[in-house]
Short mmCIF file of C-alpha atoms and ligand atoms in Angstrom, two decimals:
data_model
loop_
_atom_site.label_atom_id
_atom_site.label_comp_id
_atom_site.label_asym_id
_atom_site.label_seq_id
_atom_site.Cartn_x
_atom_site.Cartn_y
_atom_site.Cartn_z
CA MET A 788 -24.45 -108.99 -30.48
CA ARG A 789 -23.60 -106.71 -33.44
CA SER A 790 -26.75 -105.35 -35.00
CA ALA A 791 -27.06 -105.38 -38.76
CA LEU A 792 -29.97 -102.97 -38.94
CA SER A 793 -30.05 -99.88 -41.14
CA TYR A 794 -32.41 -96.94 -40.97
CA PRO A 795 -33.19 -95.09 -44.22
CA TRP A 796 -34.70 -92.14 -42.29
CA ARG A 797 -32.75 -90.74 -39.36
CA GLU A 798 -35.64 -88.61 -38.13
CA PRO A 799 -39.36 -89.33 -37.76
CA PRO A 800 -41.98 -87.10 -39.37
CA ALA A 801 -42.77 -83.93 -37.39
CA ALA A 802 -46.17 -83.49 -35.72
CA GLY A 803 -48.90 -83.03 -38.32
CA ARG A 804 -46.59 -84.18 -41.12
CA ALA A 805 -46.21 -87.42 -43.04
CA ILE A 806 -43.26 -88.96 -44.86
CA GLU A 807 -43.92 -90.86 -48.08
CA ILE A 808 -42.22 -94.23 -47.52
CA ALA A 809 -43.19 -95.49 -50.95
CA GLU A 810 -45.86 -94.65 -53.48
CA GLY A 811 -49.20 -94.72 -51.67
CA VAL A 812 -47.67 -95.45 -48.25
CA LEU A 813 -47.34 -92.60 -45.74
CA TRP A 814 -45.72 -92.65 -42.31
CA ALA A 815 -46.94 -90.36 -39.52
CA ARG A 816 -46.12 -90.26 -35.84
CA LEU A 817 -48.42 -89.69 -32.88
CA PRO A 818 -47.44 -88.78 -29.31
CA LEU A 819 -48.04 -91.17 -26.40
CA PRO A 820 -48.09 -90.17 -22.71
CA PHE A 821 -45.93 -93.16 -21.70
CA ARG A 822 -42.86 -95.07 -22.91
CA PRO A 823 -42.17 -95.42 -25.78
CA ASP A 824 -43.46 -91.86 -26.10
CA HIS A 825 -44.78 -92.23 -29.64
CA LEU A 826 -46.61 -94.53 -32.05
CA ASN A 827 -45.97 -94.85 -35.76
CA VAL A 828 -49.03 -95.06 -37.95
CA TYR A 829 -49.02 -95.89 -41.64
CA VAL A 830 -51.58 -94.43 -43.97
CA LEU A 831 -52.28 -96.17 -47.27
CA ASP A 832 -53.78 -94.35 -50.24
CA GLU A 833 -56.98 -95.95 -51.56
CA GLY A 834 -57.72 -93.23 -54.12
CA ASP A 835 -60.98 -91.88 -52.69
CA GLY A 836 -59.93 -92.42 -49.06
CA TRP A 837 -57.35 -93.91 -46.74
CA THR A 838 -56.57 -97.12 -44.92
CA VAL A 839 -54.81 -96.41 -41.62
CA VAL A 840 -52.71 -99.01 -39.82
CA ASP A 841 -53.14 -98.52 -36.04
CA THR A 842 -54.55 -95.41 -34.42
CA GLY A 843 -53.06 -94.22 -31.11
CA LEU A 844 -54.89 -93.76 -27.81
CA ASP A 845 -58.27 -92.10 -27.52
CA THR A 846 -57.22 -88.85 -25.83
CA PRO A 847 -57.94 -85.23 -26.79
CA VAL A 848 -54.28 -84.78 -27.79
CA LEU A 849 -54.44 -87.75 -30.16
CA ARG A 850 -57.77 -86.70 -31.69
CA GLU A 851 -56.21 -83.30 -32.39
CA ALA A 852 -53.14 -84.94 -33.87
CA TRP A 853 -55.35 -86.93 -36.25
CA ALA A 854 -57.36 -83.83 -37.14
CA ALA A 855 -54.09 -82.10 -38.08
CA LEU A 856 -53.07 -85.04 -40.26
CA LEU A 857 -56.47 -85.38 -41.91
CA GLY A 858 -56.64 -81.68 -42.69
CA GLY A 859 -52.98 -81.54 -43.74
CA PRO A 860 -51.08 -84.31 -45.54
CA LEU A 861 -54.20 -86.51 -45.82
CA ALA A 862 -55.93 -83.75 -47.78
CA GLY A 863 -59.36 -84.13 -46.22
CA LYS A 864 -60.02 -87.57 -47.75
CA PRO A 865 -61.93 -89.90 -45.39
CA VAL A 866 -60.47 -92.84 -43.50
CA ARG A 867 -62.36 -95.80 -44.99
CA ARG A 868 -60.60 -98.62 -43.17
CA VAL A 869 -58.55 -99.22 -40.03
CA ILE A 870 -56.20 -102.21 -40.07
CA LEU A 871 -55.34 -103.14 -36.51
CA THR A 872 -52.07 -104.96 -35.82
CA HIS A 873 -52.93 -105.93 -32.23
CA HIS A 874 -55.29 -105.05 -29.41
CA HIS A 875 -53.05 -102.92 -27.19
CA PRO A 876 -54.57 -99.53 -26.33
CA ASP A 877 -51.95 -97.40 -28.10
CA HIS A 878 -52.83 -99.23 -31.33
CA VAL A 879 -56.61 -99.70 -31.03
CA GLY A 880 -57.54 -96.57 -29.06
CA LEU A 881 -59.20 -94.59 -31.84
CA ALA A 882 -60.38 -97.49 -34.03
CA GLY A 883 -63.96 -97.16 -32.76
CA TRP A 884 -63.81 -93.39 -33.36
CA PHE A 885 -62.88 -94.00 -37.00
CA GLN A 886 -65.60 -96.67 -37.24
CA ALA A 887 -68.17 -94.24 -35.88
CA ALA A 888 -67.17 -91.91 -38.71
CA GLY A 889 -67.73 -94.64 -41.31
CA ALA A 890 -64.51 -96.70 -41.44
CA GLU A 891 -64.36 -100.51 -41.47
CA LEU A 892 -62.19 -102.28 -38.92
CA TRP A 893 -59.96 -105.16 -40.07
CA ALA A 894 -58.33 -107.23 -37.32
CA THR A 895 -57.53 -110.76 -36.28
CA ARG A 896 -60.32 -112.40 -34.31
CA THR A 897 -58.40 -112.50 -31.03
CA ALA A 898 -57.30 -108.87 -31.35
CA TRP A 899 -60.87 -107.76 -31.90
CA LEU A 900 -62.30 -109.95 -29.14
CA MET A 901 -59.67 -108.82 -26.63
CA ALA A 902 -60.18 -105.15 -27.47
CA ARG A 903 -63.94 -105.36 -27.33
CA MET A 904 -63.93 -107.42 -24.12
CA LEU A 905 -61.52 -105.06 -22.39
CA THR A 906 -63.42 -101.90 -23.38
CA LEU A 907 -66.51 -103.40 -21.74
CA ASP A 908 -64.66 -104.55 -18.60
CA VAL A 909 -64.65 -101.38 -16.51
CA GLN A 910 -63.70 -101.90 -12.86
CA PRO A 911 -63.73 -99.31 -10.05
CA ARG A 912 -61.26 -101.42 -8.02
CA PRO A 913 -58.94 -104.30 -8.99
CA THR A 914 -60.84 -107.60 -9.17
CA PRO A 915 -60.11 -110.41 -6.66
CA GLU A 916 -58.39 -112.30 -9.51
CA THR A 917 -56.11 -109.35 -10.21
CA LEU A 918 -55.24 -109.04 -6.51
CA ALA A 919 -54.46 -112.77 -6.37
CA PHE A 920 -52.23 -112.41 -9.41
CA TRP A 921 -50.34 -109.46 -7.93
CA ARG A 922 -49.93 -111.37 -4.67
CA GLY A 923 -48.73 -114.43 -6.56
CA ALA A 924 -46.19 -112.38 -8.47
CA GLY A 925 -44.88 -110.91 -5.21
CA MET A 926 -45.85 -107.29 -5.84
CA ASP A 927 -44.10 -104.88 -3.47
CA ALA A 928 -46.26 -104.64 -0.33
CA GLY A 929 -46.55 -100.84 -0.35
CA LEU A 930 -47.59 -100.75 -4.01
CA PHE A 931 -50.02 -103.61 -3.46
CA ALA A 932 -51.71 -101.81 -0.56
CA ALA A 933 -52.04 -98.58 -2.56
CA ARG A 934 -53.20 -100.23 -5.79
CA ALA A 935 -55.72 -102.50 -4.06
CA GLU A 936 -57.63 -99.40 -2.90
CA ALA A 937 -57.28 -97.30 -6.06
CA ARG A 938 -59.15 -97.24 -9.35
CA PRO A 939 -57.06 -99.39 -11.68
CA PHE A 940 -56.09 -98.56 -15.23
CA ASN A 941 -59.17 -99.31 -17.28
CA PHE A 942 -58.74 -100.05 -20.98
CA ALA A 943 -61.82 -97.95 -21.72
CA ASP A 944 -60.11 -94.89 -20.20
CA VAL A 945 -58.02 -94.55 -23.36
CA VAL A 946 -59.89 -96.66 -25.93
CA ALA A 947 -63.04 -95.44 -27.69
CA PRO A 948 -66.04 -97.82 -27.59
CA LEU A 949 -65.82 -100.42 -30.34
CA PRO A 950 -69.08 -100.88 -32.20
CA LEU A 951 -70.16 -104.44 -32.96
CA GLY A 952 -68.74 -105.83 -36.18
CA TYR A 953 -65.37 -106.13 -37.86
CA ARG A 954 -63.66 -107.85 -40.82
CA ARG A 955 -61.49 -110.76 -39.70
CA MET A 956 -57.96 -111.20 -41.08
CA VAL A 957 -56.66 -114.76 -41.12
CA GLN A 958 -53.21 -116.33 -41.35
CA GLY A 959 -51.88 -116.50 -44.91
CA GLU A 960 -54.61 -114.52 -46.65
CA GLU A 961 -53.68 -111.85 -49.15
CA ILE A 962 -55.27 -108.47 -48.89
CA ALA A 963 -55.06 -105.29 -50.99
CA ALA A 964 -54.19 -101.94 -49.44
CA GLY A 965 -52.56 -98.79 -50.79
CA GLY A 966 -52.51 -100.19 -54.34
CA ARG A 967 -50.42 -103.17 -53.22
CA ARG A 968 -50.85 -106.80 -52.19
CA TRP A 969 -49.95 -107.95 -48.67
CA ARG A 970 -49.93 -111.35 -46.99
CA VAL A 971 -51.18 -111.62 -43.42
CA GLU A 972 -48.71 -113.37 -41.11
CA ILE A 973 -49.82 -113.83 -37.52
CA GLY A 974 -47.46 -113.75 -34.55
CA HIS A 975 -47.88 -114.24 -30.81
CA GLY A 976 -46.07 -113.40 -27.58
CA HIS A 977 -46.32 -109.61 -27.29
CA ALA A 978 -50.04 -109.85 -28.04
CA PRO A 979 -52.13 -112.86 -29.02
CA GLU A 980 -52.77 -113.08 -32.77
CA GLN A 981 -50.82 -110.00 -33.82
CA ALA A 982 -51.14 -109.30 -37.55
CA THR A 983 -48.12 -108.38 -39.63
CA LEU A 984 -48.50 -107.62 -43.35
CA TRP A 985 -45.76 -108.77 -45.70
CA GLY A 986 -45.48 -107.24 -49.17
CA VAL A 987 -46.36 -109.48 -52.11
CA GLY A 988 -44.38 -108.31 -55.13
CA HIS A 989 -42.81 -105.53 -53.05
CA GLU A 990 -40.57 -105.36 -49.98
CA LEU A 991 -42.53 -103.46 -47.36
CA VAL A 992 -43.49 -105.20 -44.11
CA LEU A 993 -46.05 -103.64 -41.79
CA ALA A 994 -44.50 -105.06 -38.65
CA GLY A 995 -46.67 -103.74 -35.78
CA ASP A 996 -44.98 -104.45 -32.44
CA GLN A 997 -44.00 -107.96 -33.56
CA ILE A 998 -40.71 -106.78 -35.09
CA LEU A 999 -39.46 -103.58 -33.41
CA PRO A 1000 -35.94 -102.17 -33.75
CA GLY A 1001 -34.00 -101.11 -30.66
CA ILE A 1002 -36.50 -102.30 -28.05
CA THR A 1003 -37.83 -105.74 -27.24
CA PRO A 1004 -41.61 -105.80 -26.92
CA ASN A 1005 -43.13 -106.57 -23.52
CA LEU A 1006 -43.87 -110.29 -23.15
CA GLY A 1007 -46.30 -110.05 -20.27
CA VAL A 1008 -48.65 -112.27 -18.30
CA HIS A 1009 -51.81 -110.82 -16.78
CA ALA A 1010 -54.57 -112.02 -14.48
CA THR A 1011 -56.67 -112.89 -17.55
CA GLU A 1012 -54.42 -115.90 -18.19
CA PRO A 1013 -52.01 -116.28 -15.23
CA ASP A 1014 -50.28 -119.42 -16.56
CA ALA A 1015 -49.75 -118.09 -20.08
CA ASP A 1016 -46.38 -118.62 -21.77
CA PRO A 1017 -45.89 -115.54 -23.96
CA VAL A 1018 -42.11 -116.04 -24.05
CA GLY A 1019 -42.51 -119.49 -25.60
CA GLU A 1020 -45.05 -118.14 -28.08
CA TRP A 1021 -42.73 -115.24 -28.90
CA ILE A 1022 -39.72 -117.47 -29.60
CA ALA A 1023 -41.90 -119.76 -31.74
CA SER A 1024 -43.27 -116.79 -33.70
CA CYS A 1025 -39.81 -115.30 -34.32
CA SER A 1026 -38.62 -118.70 -35.52
CA ARG A 1027 -41.63 -119.08 -37.81
CA LEU A 1028 -41.25 -115.60 -39.33
CA LEU A 1029 -37.46 -115.84 -39.79
CA PRO A 1030 -37.58 -117.83 -43.06
CA LEU A 1031 -39.95 -115.20 -44.52
CA ALA A 1032 -37.49 -112.38 -43.84
CA THR A 1033 -35.07 -110.97 -46.41
CA GLU A 1034 -32.32 -108.34 -46.32
CA GLY A 1035 -34.15 -106.12 -48.79
CA GLN A 1036 -37.35 -105.79 -46.82
CA LEU A 1037 -38.17 -102.46 -45.23
CA ALA A 1038 -39.94 -103.05 -41.92
CA LEU A 1039 -42.49 -100.44 -40.83
CA PRO A 1040 -42.70 -100.90 -37.05
CA GLY A 1041 -45.20 -99.56 -34.51
CA HIS A 1042 -42.45 -97.76 -32.59
CA ARG A 1043 -38.99 -96.32 -33.39
CA LEU A 1044 -37.82 -96.02 -37.02
CA PRO A 1045 -38.43 -98.01 -40.22
CA PHE A 1046 -35.49 -100.34 -40.79
CA ARG A 1047 -33.86 -102.96 -42.96
CA GLY A 1048 -32.38 -106.08 -41.42
CA VAL A 1049 -35.47 -108.09 -40.51
CA PRO A 1050 -33.59 -111.44 -40.56
CA ALA A 1051 -30.96 -110.11 -38.11
CA ARG A 1052 -33.61 -108.57 -35.87
CA LEU A 1053 -35.61 -111.81 -35.59
CA ALA A 1054 -32.42 -113.74 -34.83
CA GLU A 1055 -31.52 -111.14 -32.18
CA PHE A 1056 -34.89 -111.57 -30.49
CA ILE A 1057 -34.42 -115.32 -30.20
CA ALA A 1058 -30.84 -114.97 -28.89
CA HIS A 1059 -31.92 -112.24 -26.45
CA GLU A 1060 -34.58 -114.49 -24.92
CA GLU A 1061 -32.26 -117.48 -24.75
CA THR A 1062 -29.65 -115.54 -22.79
CA ALA A 1063 -32.30 -113.93 -20.56
CA LEU A 1064 -33.64 -117.39 -19.71
CA GLU A 1065 -30.13 -118.63 -18.93
CA ARG A 1066 -29.49 -115.71 -16.56
CA LEU A 1067 -32.85 -116.26 -14.94
CA THR A 1068 -32.21 -119.98 -14.45
CA ALA A 1069 -28.92 -119.21 -12.71
CA HIS A 1070 -30.72 -116.66 -10.50
CA LEU A 1071 -33.19 -119.37 -9.45
CA ALA A 1072 -30.54 -121.46 -7.69
CA THR A 1073 -32.47 -120.34 -4.61
CA PRO A 1074 -36.25 -119.75 -4.69
CA ARG A 1075 -37.27 -116.32 -5.99
CA ARG A 1076 -40.50 -114.44 -6.43
CA ALA A 1077 -41.22 -112.77 -9.77
CA SER A 1078 -40.51 -109.36 -8.23
CA ASP A 1079 -37.05 -110.64 -7.17
CA CYS A 1080 -36.11 -111.12 -10.84
CA PHE A 1081 -36.19 -107.53 -12.16
CA GLY A 1082 -32.45 -107.00 -11.82
CA VAL A 1083 -31.48 -110.14 -13.68
CA LEU A 1084 -34.08 -109.59 -16.42
CA PHE A 1085 -33.93 -105.84 -16.99
CA GLY A 1086 -30.57 -104.82 -15.56
CA ARG A 1087 -31.96 -101.55 -14.19
CA ARG A 1088 -34.12 -100.15 -11.43
CA ILE A 1089 -37.85 -100.38 -12.10
CA GLY A 1090 -39.90 -97.32 -11.11
CA SER A 1091 -43.53 -97.47 -10.04
CA ALA A 1092 -44.80 -96.31 -13.47
CA GLU A 1093 -43.38 -99.39 -15.18
CA TYR A 1094 -43.69 -101.77 -12.23
CA GLY A 1095 -46.84 -103.52 -13.47
CA LEU A 1096 -45.40 -104.21 -16.92
CA ALA A 1097 -42.11 -105.40 -15.39
CA LEU A 1098 -43.98 -107.76 -13.07
CA ALA A 1099 -46.03 -109.10 -16.00
CA GLU A 1100 -42.86 -109.71 -17.98
CA ALA A 1101 -41.05 -111.40 -15.09
CA VAL A 1102 -43.95 -113.81 -14.66
CA GLY A 1103 -43.85 -114.38 -18.42
CA HIS A 1104 -40.26 -115.57 -18.27
CA LEU A 1105 -40.79 -117.64 -15.13
CA ASN A 1106 -43.87 -119.31 -16.61
CA HIS A 1107 -41.80 -120.30 -19.62
CA LEU A 1108 -39.24 -122.00 -17.39
CA THR A 1109 -42.08 -123.78 -15.57
CA ARG A 1110 -43.66 -124.93 -18.84
CA THR A 1111 -40.42 -126.23 -20.27
CA GLY A 1112 -39.38 -128.01 -17.09
CA GLY A 1113 -36.54 -125.68 -16.15
CA ALA A 1114 -38.10 -124.51 -12.89
CA VAL A 1115 -40.78 -125.43 -10.39
CA ARG A 1116 -43.24 -123.03 -8.79
CA ARG A 1117 -44.46 -123.27 -5.21
CA GLU A 1118 -46.92 -121.05 -3.43
CA GLY A 1119 -45.80 -119.58 -0.11
CA ALA A 1120 -47.98 -118.99 2.97
CA ASP A 1121 -48.43 -115.33 1.92
CA GLY A 1122 -49.85 -116.35 -1.48
CA ALA A 1123 -46.67 -115.39 -3.35
CA TRP A 1124 -45.22 -117.86 -5.83
CA ALA A 1125 -41.57 -118.81 -5.60
CA TRP A 1126 -39.74 -120.36 -8.51
CA GLN A 1127 -36.65 -122.51 -8.22
CA ALA A 1128 -34.49 -124.00 -10.96
CA ARG A 1129 -34.84 -127.72 -11.30
CA ARG A 1130 -31.52 -129.47 -10.95
CA ASN A 1131 -30.68 -131.86 -13.76
CA GLY A 1132 -32.53 -135.10 -13.17
CA ALA A 1133 -34.47 -133.69 -10.17
ZN1 ZN B 1902 -48.21 -103.61 -28.25
#
């Protein structure tokens, strides 16, 4: 599909620098140690301090990056508020660090609960539920054996402790930030209850990972909720947000570059999922495990670093077919699920 997106800035801000997107709205970029290798943060001028939108991981490199920003373009003024778009570690990682230094945290209830729950859920080995999920999804036997005996990724490894207490953001409320009004619009699919902020009387949209240019956000299922349908929630959210989108809006996404063309991008997301589900249905003419569906879903080889996310996303798409009646799931003797397309009328 032809993309109708345009990018007013060809280059992101350099390390330690910020670009003024509009009066009172700064854009800075932080490095991440995994793909996509960066996070965009937006810093809103509150006069005697700042509101920051998303924070990056809690690592020494990221703390130094923030120190450079605070001492440089942010002119030593304090961060008084963190607005969190969603609970993923690259976004929430340093929220508790800012809170410990006096900032308030604003988030949706689910984002806050997920982040706080996951920071407290430290496991030395994968839980039995996680192992069952990996087995169900048909994880490669060699990877399964290695990961079952290794310390898993723990959210708290890269997310600072979140103190008790936050300010909830709810669907449709208007909030003030950076001398402007914004309406909270909540989306689902990539993360439950992801907040996006849509300009009221202006055309900026703080889009988080709900509306990214160039990459489609991961729509993953995890052991927490093995039968979840993030793909269905994602399509529903894109459809709900589409009538709010206009050509003039400038989207400020969590990754890649700010862009115009929000209506086209939301339509692309929906079309992308529809064609992916069609390819997947055709692939399920014979029974397949989730790990058998990487080629048809991603069109490339999946390395071990991205294997877990790929598996989560494959289950996401298969669950959607199960939910909507397009496929049936059976469990094999080895505990792995196999999905098969349902023939018309079957
Ligand atoms: Zn995310």
